[in-house]
C-alpha atoms as one frame of an Amber mdcrd trajectory, in Angstrom:
protein
 -37.051  27.960 -70.775 -34.725  27.263 -73.743 -31.038  26.978 -72.827 -28.927
  30.025 -73.532 -26.432  29.387 -76.384 -23.507  30.092 -74.047 -24.415  26.819
 -72.278 -23.926  24.746 -75.429 -21.545  26.790 -77.608 -18.094  27.408 -76.181
 -14.677  28.646 -77.244 -11.871  26.073 -77.232  -8.268  26.099 -78.508  -9.556
  24.421 -81.673 -12.285  27.030 -82.182 -16.017  27.398 -81.564 -17.446  24.083
 -80.334 -21.068  22.910 -80.308 -21.113  20.593 -77.314 -24.365  18.642 -77.821
 -23.589  18.149 -81.501 -19.944  17.248 -80.970 -18.637  19.418 -83.826 -16.563
  22.552 -84.365 -17.230  25.502 -86.672 -14.216  26.624 -88.720 -11.712  24.945
 -86.372  -8.082  26.021 -86.642  -6.750  22.550 -85.761  -7.696  19.099 -87.072
 -10.854  17.724 -85.416 -13.183  14.756 -85.844 -16.180  16.802 -87.027 -16.052
  20.258 -88.623 -18.630  22.551 -90.172 -16.903  24.960 -92.575 -18.415  28.329
 -93.496 -16.300  29.023 -96.617 -13.088  28.146 -98.405 -10.629  30.825 -97.266
  -7.670  29.216 -95.559  -8.154  30.895 -92.183 -11.562  29.169 -91.975 -11.025
  26.007 -94.024  -8.001  24.015 -92.914  -6.853  20.484 -93.754  -6.738  17.433
 -91.511 -10.355  17.082 -90.344 -11.932  13.644 -90.263 -15.460  14.668 -91.342
 -16.403  17.982 -92.979 -19.870  19.431 -93.544 -20.116  22.365 -95.953 -21.814
  23.571 -99.113 -21.033  21.819-102.389 -19.069  24.862-103.556 -17.001  25.169
-100.382 -16.021  21.505-100.525 -14.981  21.999-104.159 -12.871  25.016-103.191
 -11.226  23.067-100.370 -10.347  20.198-102.715  -8.939  22.632-105.270  -6.776
  24.395-102.711  -5.734  21.529-100.420  -6.209  18.340-102.440  -8.898  15.693
-102.137  -7.902  14.656 -98.622  -7.566  18.239 -97.455 -11.320  18.676 -97.594
 -11.828  15.937 -95.011 -11.623  12.155 -94.974 -15.423  12.187 -95.086 -17.041
  15.055 -97.011 -20.730  15.758 -96.577 -22.310  18.458 -98.753 -25.493  20.125
 -97.576 -27.780  21.899-100.013 -29.967  25.013 -99.737 -32.900  24.449 -97.393
 -31.567  21.094 -96.222 -31.475  20.378 -92.477 -29.112  17.878 -90.877 -29.409
  16.729 -87.263 -26.353  15.923 -85.215 -26.695  15.031 -81.534 -30.105  16.683
 -81.411 -28.799  19.912 -82.970 -30.481  20.930 -86.223 -27.923  22.351 -88.666
 -28.630  24.280 -91.832 -26.516  26.543 -93.991 -27.803  29.817 -95.443 -25.930
  32.206 -97.771 -23.387  34.618 -96.297 -22.631  36.620 -99.469 -18.871  36.516
 -98.840 -17.582  34.303-101.678 -18.976  31.450-103.757 -20.364  28.781-101.421
 -19.986  30.877 -98.263 -22.618  30.141 -95.645 -23.837  31.042 -92.205 -24.302
  28.109 -89.841 -27.776  28.126 -88.268 -27.965  25.956 -85.137 -31.199  25.071
 -83.322 -31.154  23.130 -80.060 -34.007  22.736 -77.597 -35.724  25.937 -78.705
 -32.549  28.045 -78.713 -30.960  29.371 -81.909 -27.478  30.638 -82.679 -26.263
  31.824 -86.082 -22.532  31.716 -86.833 -22.029  33.997 -89.811 -18.414  33.280
 -90.725 -17.261  36.162 -92.955 -19.963  38.033 -94.848 -20.876  41.136 -96.799
 -24.118  42.884 -97.705 -23.124  44.492-101.015 -24.244  42.818-104.235 -21.889
  40.206-105.626 -22.642  38.669-109.046 -20.576  35.573-108.193 -22.417  34.316
-105.097 -25.784  34.192-103.353 -26.610  37.247-101.199 -26.534  37.281 -97.397
 -29.763  36.055 -95.816 -30.639  37.462 -92.350 -31.891  34.789 -89.939 -33.580
  35.816 -86.647 -31.766  34.263 -83.687 -31.003  34.426 -79.984 -27.253  34.875
 -80.479 -25.603  36.188 -83.638 -21.905  35.403 -84.086 -20.297  38.007 -86.342
 -16.934  39.088 -87.693 -15.724  42.669 -87.184 -13.024  43.095 -89.836 -14.167
  46.627 -90.707 -15.910  47.538 -87.462 -14.921  51.207 -87.352 -17.064  54.111
 -88.629 -14.304  55.172 -91.020 -14.960  52.040 -93.050 -17.945  52.723 -95.275
 -17.517  50.891 -98.565 -18.660  52.752-101.689 -20.624  50.962-104.447 -18.156
  48.631-106.197 -19.470  49.693-109.609 -18.006  53.152-109.005 -14.605  51.685
-108.142 -14.604  49.646-111.353 -15.528  52.816-113.259 -12.329  54.391-111.860
 -10.324  51.570-113.393 -12.014  51.927-116.780 -11.525  55.698-116.697  -7.822
  55.226-116.048  -7.626  52.819-118.971  -9.209  55.441-121.203  -6.756  58.085
-119.992  -3.680  55.839-120.299  -4.470  53.419-123.137  -0.834  52.350-123.590
  -0.190  51.416-119.963  -0.860  48.008-118.421  -3.237  48.195-115.484  -2.245
  45.632-112.843  -4.757  45.143-110.043  -3.961  43.194-106.881  -6.865  41.032
-105.741  -7.206  37.905-103.655  -7.384  34.580-105.442 -10.678  33.346-103.994
 -13.701  35.593-104.332 -12.263  39.039-104.995 -10.665  38.078-108.315 -13.818
  36.525-109.741 -16.058  39.283-108.413 -13.861  41.927-110.017 -13.957  40.089
-113.339 -17.752  39.907-113.293 -18.044  43.581-112.347 -15.800  44.465-115.279
 -17.949  42.385-117.615 -21.097  44.101-116.364 -19.415  47.464-116.996 -18.859
  46.511-120.623 -15.241  45.290-120.648 -15.437  42.357-123.069 -11.737  42.098
-123.935  -9.597  39.299-122.460  -8.560  39.800-118.837  -5.051  38.555-118.121
  -4.353  36.495-115.015  -1.273  35.850-112.918  -0.795  32.089-112.706  -1.785
  31.998-109.029  -5.328  33.104-109.902  -6.060  30.809-112.833  -7.081  27.598
-111.039  -9.817  29.146-108.919 -11.201  31.071-111.898 -11.464  27.753-113.739
 -13.223  26.248-110.718 -15.710  29.140-110.559 -16.562  28.592-114.220 -17.047
  24.861-113.625 -19.510  25.791-110.866 -21.549  27.984-113.221 -19.976  31.445
-112.817 -19.178  32.714-116.328 -16.099  34.955-116.441 -15.602  35.580-120.146
 -12.272  35.425-122.012  -9.276  34.982-119.715  -5.638  34.714-120.744  -2.383
  34.129-118.860  -0.343  37.220-118.074   3.248  36.769-119.222   5.566  39.642
-118.449   7.871  38.439-121.224   5.221  39.573-123.706   4.965  43.133-122.476
   3.791  44.584-125.780   0.664  42.413-125.791  -0.266  43.753-122.348  -0.330
  47.415-123.327  -3.787  48.728-122.558  -4.719  45.441-120.894  -6.089  44.584
-117.461  -3.927  42.182-115.473  -5.111  40.657-112.202  -2.549  39.311-109.761
  -2.185  38.477-106.058  -1.591  41.622-103.956   1.930  40.419-103.171   2.790
  40.156-106.868   1.863  43.728-107.732   4.533  44.954-105.352   7.406  42.741
-106.422   9.521  42.522-109.544   6.833  40.546-111.398   4.653  43.638-111.899
   7.480  46.139-112.094   8.865  44.376-115.170   5.814  45.540-117.121   6.059
  48.733-119.173   4.818  51.710-117.140   2.267  49.708-115.141  -0.595  51.440
-113.350  -0.669  49.571-110.052  -4.006  49.113-108.330  -5.288  47.090-105.387
  -8.903  46.077-104.762  -9.448  45.894-101.001 -11.506  47.431 -98.239  -8.240
  48.586 -96.687  -7.735  50.978 -99.604 -10.100  53.266 -97.697  -7.030  54.053
 -95.589  -5.231  56.464 -97.906  -1.899  56.202 -96.114  -1.883  52.444 -96.613
  -2.301  52.857-100.363   0.462  55.480-100.429   2.906  53.339 -98.448   2.328
  50.400-100.777   2.839  52.497-103.916  -0.723  51.971-105.106  -1.567  54.437
-107.841  -5.153  53.250-108.266  -6.740  52.264-104.910 -10.091  50.492-105.381
 -12.251  50.175-102.259 -13.868  46.822-102.997 -14.324  44.522-100.031 -15.851
  41.109 -99.425 -16.533  42.008 -95.784 -19.352  44.060 -94.271 -18.511  47.673
 -93.454 -19.500  49.573 -90.303 -23.007  50.429 -91.473 -23.738  46.941 -92.773
 -22.461  45.266 -89.610 -24.862  47.338 -87.551 -27.707  46.926 -90.041 -27.272
  43.171 -89.964 -27.470  43.086 -86.175 -30.735  45.037 -86.394 -32.167  42.689
 -89.005 -31.411  39.442 -87.175 -32.843  40.919 -83.969 -30.491  39.048 -81.654
 -30.380  40.411 -78.068 -26.793  39.152 -77.846 -23.936  39.356 -80.363 -20.635
  37.509 -80.178 -17.663  38.834 -82.171 -15.141  36.327 -83.506 -12.318  38.568
 -84.768 -11.504  42.041 -86.009 -12.227  45.409 -84.362 -14.432  43.911 -81.683
 -14.023  46.681 -79.081 -15.704  49.424 -81.121 -18.514  47.125 -82.256 -19.183
  45.758 -78.762 -19.295  49.303 -77.395 -21.680  50.478 -80.110 -23.953  47.499
 -79.488 -24.017  48.242 -75.765 -25.195  51.779 -76.515 -28.261  50.189 -78.137
 -28.963  47.751 -75.349 -27.477  44.735 -77.123 -25.102  42.584 -75.143 -21.787
  42.171 -76.983 -19.098  39.620 -76.279 -15.636  39.376 -77.864 -14.642  35.741
 -78.416 -11.049  36.472 -79.528 -10.916  33.361 -81.694  -7.297  32.683 -82.597
  -6.385  32.153 -86.242  -9.300  33.903 -87.946  -8.549  36.896 -90.148  -4.869
  35.989 -90.325  -4.600  34.745 -93.899  -2.314  36.999 -95.908  -3.244  36.019
 -99.443  -5.922  33.398 -99.701  -8.920  35.596 -99.258  -9.199  37.647 -96.120
  -7.890  41.151 -96.139  -4.680  41.732 -94.225  -4.707  44.235 -91.322  -3.917
  47.826 -92.198  -0.609  49.499 -91.567  -0.925  52.428 -89.210  -0.429  55.905
 -90.588  -1.929  59.387 -90.639  -5.357  60.623 -91.707  -7.983  57.894 -91.815
  -5.607  55.374 -90.298  -5.490  57.385 -87.065  -8.822  55.844 -86.125  -7.421
  52.373 -86.656  -4.314  53.207 -84.634  -6.355  54.783 -81.843  -8.599  51.812
 -81.281  -5.686  49.402 -81.457  -3.956  51.459 -78.766  -7.025  51.301 -76.533
  -7.977  54.983 -76.745 -11.491  56.414 -76.567 -13.589  53.619 -78.021 -16.803
  55.520 -77.292 -15.658  58.429 -79.431 -14.575  56.116 -82.229 -17.907  54.274
 -82.260 -19.697  57.621 -82.624 -17.437  58.476 -85.561 -15.856  61.506 -83.912
 -12.825  62.832 -85.724 -13.209  60.397 -88.621
């Protein structure tokens, strides 16, 4: 009988460790051997001796952390390629999260585990789509694992932005979006919707946009956003880090329409508290329906949850006869700006569901969607 993955994959202070292979997946501390799922800073950290990742993820790590930050030894692995380490066959398949993001497929002695990293199932014109892989254990995130989180088509959210531009042609529209993944996806969605004018970028977003273009993702005309030249930004789209749209940088613009592109904009109270006039529900994480659909498609009898709203997801899985296990990996989902989406503030309305689960109330009712 093949060994159960819990006998060869274990949680350590550094992160998830593959014992026969002698490597960690997305470790939060420096290690000798690391396999990295994608370039967001809560998953890709500096200081590792040897790093295995996709070509794109290694490029992102070098851009964000310097040449040495991507590992003293950097080993890219291409689509369909299999590498063996300590008898463990390793391959990377697309996760659909950001450019270069990958699931780690591990096969050892007839047993298979898939570590998904962060992922989404909606279409993204900047990266390869998620590929379901049948397995014995599926390791998933649970960032939006509550029934209240059902992400609408992103094309409709972009249409809201363009409609606002048509209604207020003299106002600058400033949209907060994360530097890696969300920014470039939003640009491509705008291009697909017909916006061919220059898109203005806060300086913190420019380097990764340049990297995306060097890796084959065309973004069209981009220009720096300079608040000193406010007249030139009338009727323009400006993209900036979420933190910048709430400080004096954005407020210095003339009558800005402030937007934020995030899955957390589904929580209306959060948008209100942050002064967001144009909330855009665009997420690079799977929502409640897609999390459950993915579990069905991979067919794993057991699902491990790395971080997020694990209690509701584990309960819902149990109702379907699937064994769920919360790993409580420390350090994942904690990046404020680099790419993951910060936890929601509690409030009224939709946010009551978030507050209720966090307080340990009726998880069964939440997983059924009652009151949401």
